[in-house]
mmCIF file with all atom_site columns, C-alpha atoms in Angstrom:
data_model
loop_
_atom_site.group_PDB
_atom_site.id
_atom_site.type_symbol
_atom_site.label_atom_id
_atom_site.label_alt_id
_atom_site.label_comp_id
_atom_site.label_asym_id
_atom_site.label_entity_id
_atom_site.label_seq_id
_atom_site.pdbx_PDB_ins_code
_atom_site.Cartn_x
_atom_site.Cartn_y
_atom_site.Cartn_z
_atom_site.occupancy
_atom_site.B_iso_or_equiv
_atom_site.pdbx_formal_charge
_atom_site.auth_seq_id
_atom_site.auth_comp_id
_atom_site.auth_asym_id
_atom_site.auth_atom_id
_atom_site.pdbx_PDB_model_num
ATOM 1   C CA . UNK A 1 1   ? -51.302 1.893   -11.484 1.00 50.00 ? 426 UNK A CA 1
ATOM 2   C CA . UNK A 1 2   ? -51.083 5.084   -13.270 1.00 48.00 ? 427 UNK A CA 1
ATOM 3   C CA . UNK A 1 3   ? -48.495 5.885   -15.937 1.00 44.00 ? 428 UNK A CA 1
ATOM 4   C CA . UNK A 1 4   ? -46.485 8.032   -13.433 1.00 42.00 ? 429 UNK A CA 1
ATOM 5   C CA . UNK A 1 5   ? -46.155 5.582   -10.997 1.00 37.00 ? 430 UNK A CA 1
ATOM 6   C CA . UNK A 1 6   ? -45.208 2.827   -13.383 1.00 41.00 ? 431 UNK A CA 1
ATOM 7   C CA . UNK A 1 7   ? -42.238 5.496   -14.512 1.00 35.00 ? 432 UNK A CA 1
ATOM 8   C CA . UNK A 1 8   ? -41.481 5.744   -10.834 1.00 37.00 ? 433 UNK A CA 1
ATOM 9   C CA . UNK A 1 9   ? -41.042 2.178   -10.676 1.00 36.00 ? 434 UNK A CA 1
ATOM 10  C CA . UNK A 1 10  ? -39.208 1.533   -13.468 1.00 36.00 ? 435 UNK A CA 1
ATOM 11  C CA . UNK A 1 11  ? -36.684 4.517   -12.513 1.00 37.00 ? 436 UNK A CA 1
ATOM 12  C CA . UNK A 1 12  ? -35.874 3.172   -8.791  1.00 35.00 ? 437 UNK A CA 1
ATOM 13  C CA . UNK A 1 13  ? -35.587 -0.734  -10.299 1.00 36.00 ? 438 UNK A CA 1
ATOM 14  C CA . UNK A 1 14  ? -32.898 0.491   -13.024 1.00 36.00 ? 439 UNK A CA 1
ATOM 15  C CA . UNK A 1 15  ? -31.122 2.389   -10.791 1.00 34.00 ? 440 UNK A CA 1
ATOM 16  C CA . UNK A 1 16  ? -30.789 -0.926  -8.211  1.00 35.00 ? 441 UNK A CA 1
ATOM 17  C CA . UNK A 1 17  ? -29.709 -2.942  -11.628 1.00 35.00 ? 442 UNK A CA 1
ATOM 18  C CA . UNK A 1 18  ? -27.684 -0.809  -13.485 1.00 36.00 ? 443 UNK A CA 1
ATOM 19  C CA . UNK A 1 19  ? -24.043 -2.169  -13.545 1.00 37.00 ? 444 UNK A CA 1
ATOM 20  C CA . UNK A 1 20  ? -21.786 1.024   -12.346 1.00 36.00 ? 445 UNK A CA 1
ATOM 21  C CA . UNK A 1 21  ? -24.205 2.752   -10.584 1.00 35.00 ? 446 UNK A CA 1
ATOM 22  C CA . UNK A 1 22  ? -23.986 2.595   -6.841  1.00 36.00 ? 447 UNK A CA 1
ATOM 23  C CA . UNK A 1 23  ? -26.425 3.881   -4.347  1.00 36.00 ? 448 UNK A CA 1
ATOM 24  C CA . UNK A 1 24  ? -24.907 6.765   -1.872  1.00 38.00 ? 449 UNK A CA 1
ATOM 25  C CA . UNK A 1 25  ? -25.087 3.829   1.103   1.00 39.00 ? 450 UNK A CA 1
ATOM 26  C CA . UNK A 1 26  ? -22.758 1.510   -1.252  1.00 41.00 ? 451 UNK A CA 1
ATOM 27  C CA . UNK A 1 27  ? -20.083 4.420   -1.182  1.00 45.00 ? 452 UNK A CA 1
ATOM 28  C CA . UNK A 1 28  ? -18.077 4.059   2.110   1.00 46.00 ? 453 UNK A CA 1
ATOM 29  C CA . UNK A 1 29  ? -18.289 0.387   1.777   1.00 46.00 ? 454 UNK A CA 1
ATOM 30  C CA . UNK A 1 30  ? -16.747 0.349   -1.806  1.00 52.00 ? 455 UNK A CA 1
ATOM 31  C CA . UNK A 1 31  ? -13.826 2.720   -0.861  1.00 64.00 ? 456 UNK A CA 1
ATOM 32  C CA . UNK A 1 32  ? -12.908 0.791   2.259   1.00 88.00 ? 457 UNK A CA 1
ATOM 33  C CA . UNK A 1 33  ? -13.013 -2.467  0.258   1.00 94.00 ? 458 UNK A CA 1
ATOM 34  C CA . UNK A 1 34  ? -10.204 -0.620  -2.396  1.00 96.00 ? 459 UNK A CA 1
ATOM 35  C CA . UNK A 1 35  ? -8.472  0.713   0.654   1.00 95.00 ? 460 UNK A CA 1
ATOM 36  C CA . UNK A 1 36  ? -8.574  -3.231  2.041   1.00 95.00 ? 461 UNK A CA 1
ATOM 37  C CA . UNK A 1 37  ? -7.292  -4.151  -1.099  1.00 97.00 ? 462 UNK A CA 1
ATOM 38  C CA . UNK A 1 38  ? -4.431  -2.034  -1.206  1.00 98.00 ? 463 UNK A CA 1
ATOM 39  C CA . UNK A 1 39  ? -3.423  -2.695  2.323   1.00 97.00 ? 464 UNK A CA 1
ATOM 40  C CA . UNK A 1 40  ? -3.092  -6.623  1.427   1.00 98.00 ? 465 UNK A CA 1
ATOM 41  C CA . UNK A 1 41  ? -1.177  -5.841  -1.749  1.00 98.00 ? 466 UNK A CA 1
ATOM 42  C CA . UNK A 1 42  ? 0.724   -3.787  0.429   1.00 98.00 ? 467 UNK A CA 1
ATOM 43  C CA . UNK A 1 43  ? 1.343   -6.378  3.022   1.00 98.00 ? 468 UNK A CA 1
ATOM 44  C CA . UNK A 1 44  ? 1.855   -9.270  0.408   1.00 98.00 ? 469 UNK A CA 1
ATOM 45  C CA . UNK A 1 45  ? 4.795   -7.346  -1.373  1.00 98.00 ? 470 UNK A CA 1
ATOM 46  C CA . UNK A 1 46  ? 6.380   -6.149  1.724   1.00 98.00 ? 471 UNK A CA 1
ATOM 47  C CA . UNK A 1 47  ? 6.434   -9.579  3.090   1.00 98.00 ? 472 UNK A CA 1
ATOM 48  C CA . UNK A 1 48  ? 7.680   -10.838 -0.108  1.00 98.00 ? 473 UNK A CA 1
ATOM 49  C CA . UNK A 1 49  ? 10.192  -8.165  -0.112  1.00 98.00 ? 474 UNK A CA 1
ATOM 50  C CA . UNK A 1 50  ? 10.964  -9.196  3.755   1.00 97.00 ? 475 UNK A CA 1
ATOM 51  C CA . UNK A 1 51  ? 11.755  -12.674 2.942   1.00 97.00 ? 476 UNK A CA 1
ATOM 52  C CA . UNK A 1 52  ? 13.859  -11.766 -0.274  1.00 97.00 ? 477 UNK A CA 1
ATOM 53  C CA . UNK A 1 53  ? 16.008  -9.109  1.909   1.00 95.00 ? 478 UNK A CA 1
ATOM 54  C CA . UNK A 1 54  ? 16.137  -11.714 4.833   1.00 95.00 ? 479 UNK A CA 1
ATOM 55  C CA . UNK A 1 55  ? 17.599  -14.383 2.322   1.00 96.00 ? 480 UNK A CA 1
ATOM 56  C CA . UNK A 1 56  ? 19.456  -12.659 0.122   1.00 94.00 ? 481 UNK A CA 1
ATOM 57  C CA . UNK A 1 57  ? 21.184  -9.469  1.592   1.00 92.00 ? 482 UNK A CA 1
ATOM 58  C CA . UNK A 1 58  ? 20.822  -9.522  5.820   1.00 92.00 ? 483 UNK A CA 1
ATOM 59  C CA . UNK A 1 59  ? 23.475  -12.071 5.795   1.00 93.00 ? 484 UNK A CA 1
ATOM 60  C CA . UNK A 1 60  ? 25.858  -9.655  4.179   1.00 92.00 ? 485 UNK A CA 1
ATOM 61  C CA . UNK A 1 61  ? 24.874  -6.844  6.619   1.00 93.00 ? 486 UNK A CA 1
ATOM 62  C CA . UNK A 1 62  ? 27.265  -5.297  9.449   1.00 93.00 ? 487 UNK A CA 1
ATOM 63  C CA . UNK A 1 63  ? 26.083  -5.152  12.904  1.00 93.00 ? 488 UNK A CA 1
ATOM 64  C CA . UNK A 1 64  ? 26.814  -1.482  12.904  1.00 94.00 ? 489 UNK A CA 1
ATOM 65  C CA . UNK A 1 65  ? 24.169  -1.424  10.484  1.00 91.00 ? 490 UNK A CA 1
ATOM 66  C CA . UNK A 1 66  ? 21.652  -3.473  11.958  1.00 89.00 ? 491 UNK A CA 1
ATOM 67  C CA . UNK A 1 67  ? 22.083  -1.021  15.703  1.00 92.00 ? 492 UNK A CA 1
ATOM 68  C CA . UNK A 1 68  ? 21.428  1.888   13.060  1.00 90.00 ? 493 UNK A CA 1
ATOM 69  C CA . UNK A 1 69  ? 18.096  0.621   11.688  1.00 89.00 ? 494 UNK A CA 1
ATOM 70  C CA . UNK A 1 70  ? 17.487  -0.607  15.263  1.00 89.00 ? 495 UNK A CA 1
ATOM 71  C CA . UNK A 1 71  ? 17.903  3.159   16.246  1.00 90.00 ? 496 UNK A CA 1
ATOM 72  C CA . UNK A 1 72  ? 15.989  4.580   13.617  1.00 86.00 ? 497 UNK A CA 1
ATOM 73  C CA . UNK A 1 73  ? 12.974  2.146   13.719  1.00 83.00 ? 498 UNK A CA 1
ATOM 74  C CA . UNK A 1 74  ? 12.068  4.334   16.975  1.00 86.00 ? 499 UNK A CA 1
ATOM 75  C CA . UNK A 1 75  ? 11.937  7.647   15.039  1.00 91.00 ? 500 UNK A CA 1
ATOM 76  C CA . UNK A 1 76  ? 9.063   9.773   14.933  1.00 94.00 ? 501 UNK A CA 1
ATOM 77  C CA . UNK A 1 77  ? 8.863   10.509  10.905  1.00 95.00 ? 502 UNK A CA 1
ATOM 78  C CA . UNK A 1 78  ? 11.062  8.469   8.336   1.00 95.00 ? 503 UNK A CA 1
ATOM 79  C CA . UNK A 1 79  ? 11.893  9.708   4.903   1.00 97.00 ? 504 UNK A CA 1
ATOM 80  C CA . UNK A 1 80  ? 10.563  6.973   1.837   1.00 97.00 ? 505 UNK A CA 1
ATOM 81  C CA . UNK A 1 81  ? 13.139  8.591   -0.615  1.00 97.00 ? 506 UNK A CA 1
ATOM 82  C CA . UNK A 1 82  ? 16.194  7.432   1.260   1.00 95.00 ? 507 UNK A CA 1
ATOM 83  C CA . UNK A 1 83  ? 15.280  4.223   -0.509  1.00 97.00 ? 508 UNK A CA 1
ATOM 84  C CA . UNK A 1 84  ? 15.549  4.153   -4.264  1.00 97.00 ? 509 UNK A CA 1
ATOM 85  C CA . UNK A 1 85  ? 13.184  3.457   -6.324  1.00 98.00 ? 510 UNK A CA 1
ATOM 86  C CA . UNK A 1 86  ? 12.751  0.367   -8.251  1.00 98.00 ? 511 UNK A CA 1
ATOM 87  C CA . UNK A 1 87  ? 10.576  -0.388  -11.091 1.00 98.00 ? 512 UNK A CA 1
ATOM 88  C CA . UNK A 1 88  ? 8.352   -3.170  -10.794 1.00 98.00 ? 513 UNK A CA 1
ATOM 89  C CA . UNK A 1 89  ? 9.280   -4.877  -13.783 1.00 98.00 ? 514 UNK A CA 1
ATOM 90  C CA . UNK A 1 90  ? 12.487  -4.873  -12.238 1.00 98.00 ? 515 UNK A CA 1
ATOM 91  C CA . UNK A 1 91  ? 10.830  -5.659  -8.965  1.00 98.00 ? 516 UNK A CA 1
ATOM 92  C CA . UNK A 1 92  ? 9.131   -8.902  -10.246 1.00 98.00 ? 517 UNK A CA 1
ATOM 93  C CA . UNK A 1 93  ? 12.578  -10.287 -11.821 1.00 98.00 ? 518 UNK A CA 1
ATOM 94  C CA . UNK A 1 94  ? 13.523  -10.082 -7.977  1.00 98.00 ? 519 UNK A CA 1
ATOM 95  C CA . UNK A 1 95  ? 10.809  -11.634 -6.312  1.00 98.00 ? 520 UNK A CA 1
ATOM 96  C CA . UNK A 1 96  ? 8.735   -13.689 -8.591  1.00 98.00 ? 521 UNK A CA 1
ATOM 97  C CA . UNK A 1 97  ? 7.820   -16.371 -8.507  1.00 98.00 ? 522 UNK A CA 1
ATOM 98  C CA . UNK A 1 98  ? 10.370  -17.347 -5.340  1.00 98.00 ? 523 UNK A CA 1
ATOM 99  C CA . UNK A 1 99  ? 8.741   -14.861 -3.269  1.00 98.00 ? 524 UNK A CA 1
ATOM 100 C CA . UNK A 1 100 ? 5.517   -14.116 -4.825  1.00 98.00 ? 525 UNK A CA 1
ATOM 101 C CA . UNK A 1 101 ? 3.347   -15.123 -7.758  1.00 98.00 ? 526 UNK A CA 1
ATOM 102 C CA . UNK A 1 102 ? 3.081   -11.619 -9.027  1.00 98.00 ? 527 UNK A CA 1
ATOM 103 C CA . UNK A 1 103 ? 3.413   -7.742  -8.478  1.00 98.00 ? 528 UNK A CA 1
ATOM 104 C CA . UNK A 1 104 ? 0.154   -5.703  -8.666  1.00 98.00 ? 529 UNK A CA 1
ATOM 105 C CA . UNK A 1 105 ? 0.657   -2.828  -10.883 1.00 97.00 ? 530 UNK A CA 1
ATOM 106 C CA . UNK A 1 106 ? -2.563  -0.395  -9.342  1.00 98.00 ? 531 UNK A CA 1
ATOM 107 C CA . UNK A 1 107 ? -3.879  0.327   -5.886  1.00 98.00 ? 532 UNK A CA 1
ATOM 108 C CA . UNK A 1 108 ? -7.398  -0.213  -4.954  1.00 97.00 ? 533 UNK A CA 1
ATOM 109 C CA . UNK A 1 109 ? -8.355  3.050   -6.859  1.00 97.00 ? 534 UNK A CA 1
ATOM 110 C CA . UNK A 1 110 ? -6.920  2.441   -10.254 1.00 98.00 ? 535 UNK A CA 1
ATOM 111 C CA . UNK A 1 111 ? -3.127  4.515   -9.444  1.00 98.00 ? 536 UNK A CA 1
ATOM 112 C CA . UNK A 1 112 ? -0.140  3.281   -9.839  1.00 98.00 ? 537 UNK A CA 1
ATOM 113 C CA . UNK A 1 113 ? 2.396   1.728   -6.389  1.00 98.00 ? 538 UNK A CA 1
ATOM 114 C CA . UNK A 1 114 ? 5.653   3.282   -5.922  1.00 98.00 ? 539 UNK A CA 1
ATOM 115 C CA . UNK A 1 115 ? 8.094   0.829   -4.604  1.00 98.00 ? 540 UNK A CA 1
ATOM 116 C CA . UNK A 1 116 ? 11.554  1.255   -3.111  1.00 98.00 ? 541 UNK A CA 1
ATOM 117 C CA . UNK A 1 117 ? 14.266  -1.485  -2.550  1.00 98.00 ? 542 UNK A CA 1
ATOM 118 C CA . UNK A 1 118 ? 17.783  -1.183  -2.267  1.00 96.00 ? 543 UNK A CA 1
ATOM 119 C CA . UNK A 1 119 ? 19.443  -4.081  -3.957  1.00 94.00 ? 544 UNK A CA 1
ATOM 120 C CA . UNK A 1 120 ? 22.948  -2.451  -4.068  1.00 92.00 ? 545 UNK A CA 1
ATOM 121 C CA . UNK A 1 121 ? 23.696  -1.306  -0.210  1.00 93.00 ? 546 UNK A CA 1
ATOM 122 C CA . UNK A 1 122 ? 23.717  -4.322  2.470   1.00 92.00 ? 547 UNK A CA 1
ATOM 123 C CA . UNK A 1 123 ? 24.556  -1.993  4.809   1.00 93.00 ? 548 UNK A CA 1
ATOM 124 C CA . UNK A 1 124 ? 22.002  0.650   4.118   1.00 94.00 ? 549 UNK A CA 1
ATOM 125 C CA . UNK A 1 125 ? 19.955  1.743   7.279   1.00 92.00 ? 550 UNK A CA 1
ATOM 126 C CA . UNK A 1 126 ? 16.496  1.926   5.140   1.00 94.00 ? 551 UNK A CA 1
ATOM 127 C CA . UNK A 1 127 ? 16.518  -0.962  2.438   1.00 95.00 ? 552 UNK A CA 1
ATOM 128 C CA . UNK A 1 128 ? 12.957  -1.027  1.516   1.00 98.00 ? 553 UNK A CA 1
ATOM 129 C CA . UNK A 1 129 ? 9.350   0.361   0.976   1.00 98.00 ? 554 UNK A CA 1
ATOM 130 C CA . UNK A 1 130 ? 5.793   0.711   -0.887  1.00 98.00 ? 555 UNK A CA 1
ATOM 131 C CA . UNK A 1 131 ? 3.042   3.064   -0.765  1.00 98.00 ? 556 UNK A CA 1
ATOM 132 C CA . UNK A 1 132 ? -0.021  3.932   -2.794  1.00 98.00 ? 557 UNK A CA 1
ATOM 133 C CA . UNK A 1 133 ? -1.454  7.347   -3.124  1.00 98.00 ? 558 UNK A CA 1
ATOM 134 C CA . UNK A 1 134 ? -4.968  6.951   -2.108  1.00 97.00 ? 559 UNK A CA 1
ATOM 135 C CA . UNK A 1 135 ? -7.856  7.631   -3.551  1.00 97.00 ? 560 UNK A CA 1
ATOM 136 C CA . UNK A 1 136 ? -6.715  11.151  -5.067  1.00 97.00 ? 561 UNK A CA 1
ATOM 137 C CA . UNK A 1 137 ? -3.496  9.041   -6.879  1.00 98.00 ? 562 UNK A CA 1
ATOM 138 C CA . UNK A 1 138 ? -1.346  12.380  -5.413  1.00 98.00 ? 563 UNK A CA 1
ATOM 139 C CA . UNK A 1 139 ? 1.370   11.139  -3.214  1.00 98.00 ? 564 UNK A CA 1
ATOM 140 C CA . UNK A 1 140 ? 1.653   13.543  0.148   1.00 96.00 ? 565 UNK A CA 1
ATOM 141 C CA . UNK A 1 141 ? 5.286   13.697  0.181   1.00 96.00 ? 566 UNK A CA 1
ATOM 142 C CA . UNK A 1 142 ? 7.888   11.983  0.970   1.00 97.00 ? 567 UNK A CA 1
ATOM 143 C CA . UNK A 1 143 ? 8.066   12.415  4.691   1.00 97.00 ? 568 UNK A CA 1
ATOM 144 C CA . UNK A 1 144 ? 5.438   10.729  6.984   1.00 97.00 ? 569 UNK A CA 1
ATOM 145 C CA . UNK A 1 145 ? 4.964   11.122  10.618  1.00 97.00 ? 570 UNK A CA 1
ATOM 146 C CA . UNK A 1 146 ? 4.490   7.344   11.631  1.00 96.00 ? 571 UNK A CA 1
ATOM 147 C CA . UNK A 1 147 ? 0.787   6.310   11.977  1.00 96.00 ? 572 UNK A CA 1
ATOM 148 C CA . UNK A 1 148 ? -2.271  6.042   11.826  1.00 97.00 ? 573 UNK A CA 1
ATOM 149 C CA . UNK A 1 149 ? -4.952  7.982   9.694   1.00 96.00 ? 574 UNK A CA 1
ATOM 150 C CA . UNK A 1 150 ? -9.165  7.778   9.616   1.00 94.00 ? 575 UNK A CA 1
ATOM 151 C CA . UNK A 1 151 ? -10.501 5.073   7.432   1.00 93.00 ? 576 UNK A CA 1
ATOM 152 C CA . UNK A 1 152 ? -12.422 7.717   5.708   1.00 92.00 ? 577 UNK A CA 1
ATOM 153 C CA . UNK A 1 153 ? -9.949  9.763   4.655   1.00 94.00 ? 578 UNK A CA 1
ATOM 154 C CA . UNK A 1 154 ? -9.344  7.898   1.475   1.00 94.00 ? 579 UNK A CA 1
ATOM 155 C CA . UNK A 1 155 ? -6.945  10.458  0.051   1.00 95.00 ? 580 UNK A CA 1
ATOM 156 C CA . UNK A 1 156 ? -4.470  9.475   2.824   1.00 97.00 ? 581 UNK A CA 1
ATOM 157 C CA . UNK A 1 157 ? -1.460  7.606   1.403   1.00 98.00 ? 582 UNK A CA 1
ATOM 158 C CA . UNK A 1 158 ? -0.748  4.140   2.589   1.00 98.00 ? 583 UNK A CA 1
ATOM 159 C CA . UNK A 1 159 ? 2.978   3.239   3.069   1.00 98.00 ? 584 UNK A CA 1
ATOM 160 C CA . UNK A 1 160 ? 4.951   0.840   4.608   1.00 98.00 ? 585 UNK A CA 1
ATOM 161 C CA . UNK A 1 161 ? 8.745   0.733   5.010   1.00 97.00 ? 586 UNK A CA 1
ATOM 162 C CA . UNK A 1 162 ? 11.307  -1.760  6.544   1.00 95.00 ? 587 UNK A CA 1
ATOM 163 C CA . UNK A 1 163 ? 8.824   -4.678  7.691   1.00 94.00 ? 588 UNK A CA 1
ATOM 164 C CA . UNK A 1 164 ? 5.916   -2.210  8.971   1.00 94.00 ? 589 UNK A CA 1
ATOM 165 C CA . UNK A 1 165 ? 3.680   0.384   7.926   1.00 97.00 ? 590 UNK A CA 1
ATOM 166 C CA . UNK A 1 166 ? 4.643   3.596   8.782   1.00 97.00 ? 591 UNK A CA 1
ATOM 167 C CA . UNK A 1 167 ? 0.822   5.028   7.249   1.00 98.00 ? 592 UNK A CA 1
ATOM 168 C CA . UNK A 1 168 ? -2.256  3.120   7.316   1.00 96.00 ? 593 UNK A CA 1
ATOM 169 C CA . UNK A 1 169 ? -6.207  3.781   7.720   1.00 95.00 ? 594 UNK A CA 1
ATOM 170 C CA . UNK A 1 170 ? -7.236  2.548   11.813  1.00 92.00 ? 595 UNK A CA 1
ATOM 171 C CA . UNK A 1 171 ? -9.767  0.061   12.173  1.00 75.00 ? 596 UNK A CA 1
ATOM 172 C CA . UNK A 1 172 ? -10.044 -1.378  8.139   1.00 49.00 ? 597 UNK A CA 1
ATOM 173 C CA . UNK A 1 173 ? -11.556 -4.843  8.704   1.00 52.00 ? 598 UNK A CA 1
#
């Protein structure tokens, strides 16, 4: 072997090795395993927050509430910020560990979840909601049209309000 080839070598077998360093095939895989992760953080939280709200404040709600959220559940676009905002620190000291064993702090990309619950208002018509950034960690806005995106648009946010997601990538398996 000559010395050039040996260099060769050496090159391509520490770039295969080389902790951090992923080939351009590994890319699209990695992101849609952080978007995967987010959507079952996503999921697990807004279940937990489901059962919590299900338990602890739908009891208390009137049933001209309940025909309001039934109304607006068939809207084309929903608002996140007519929820407030709750911190999760004071998130976990409602849910854990009755609901869930913990809150995750960071999305599948490193940024930080917004969440939204409404502990005050049982008769509020939109009582809860998450949503990551995506992979830019900018959030859109805070009106979605209610749907789907394509998996590869990773800077897409993910958000789910009320029991469903209102944004989320088509096809993640």
């Amino acid at each position: 072997m000559t010395a050039r080839f040996r260099l060769a070598v050496l090159a391509l077998a520490a770039l295969l090795v080389l902790p951090g360093v992923s080939r351009a095939t590994d890319a699209p895989q990695n992101d849609l395993s952080k978007q995967k992760q987010t959507i079952s953080d996503i999921r697990n939280v807004g279940t937990a927050m489901w059962v919590w709200y299900k338990e602890q404040v739908a009891p208390r709600r009137s049933e001209d509430a309940q025909k309001k959220a039934d109304a607006m559940a068939k809207e084309p676009s929903i608002a996140i910020s007519a929820v407030p905002v709750i911190s999760r620190e004071e998130l976990t000291k409602i849910l854990v560990p009755k609901y869930i064993a913990s809150i995750p702090e960071k999305d599948g990309w490193g940024n930080s979840y917004e969440f939204h619950l409404n502990t005050t208002d049982p008769n509020a018509v939109q009582v809860m909601g998450l949503r990551s950034p995506g992979m830019d960690g900018s959030f859109s806005g805070d009106n979605y049209v209610i749907g789907p995106f394509a998996p590869e648009d990773q800077k897409q946010d993910i958000a789910w309000m009320d029991g469903y997601f209102i944004r989320w990538p088509q096809r993640v398996q």
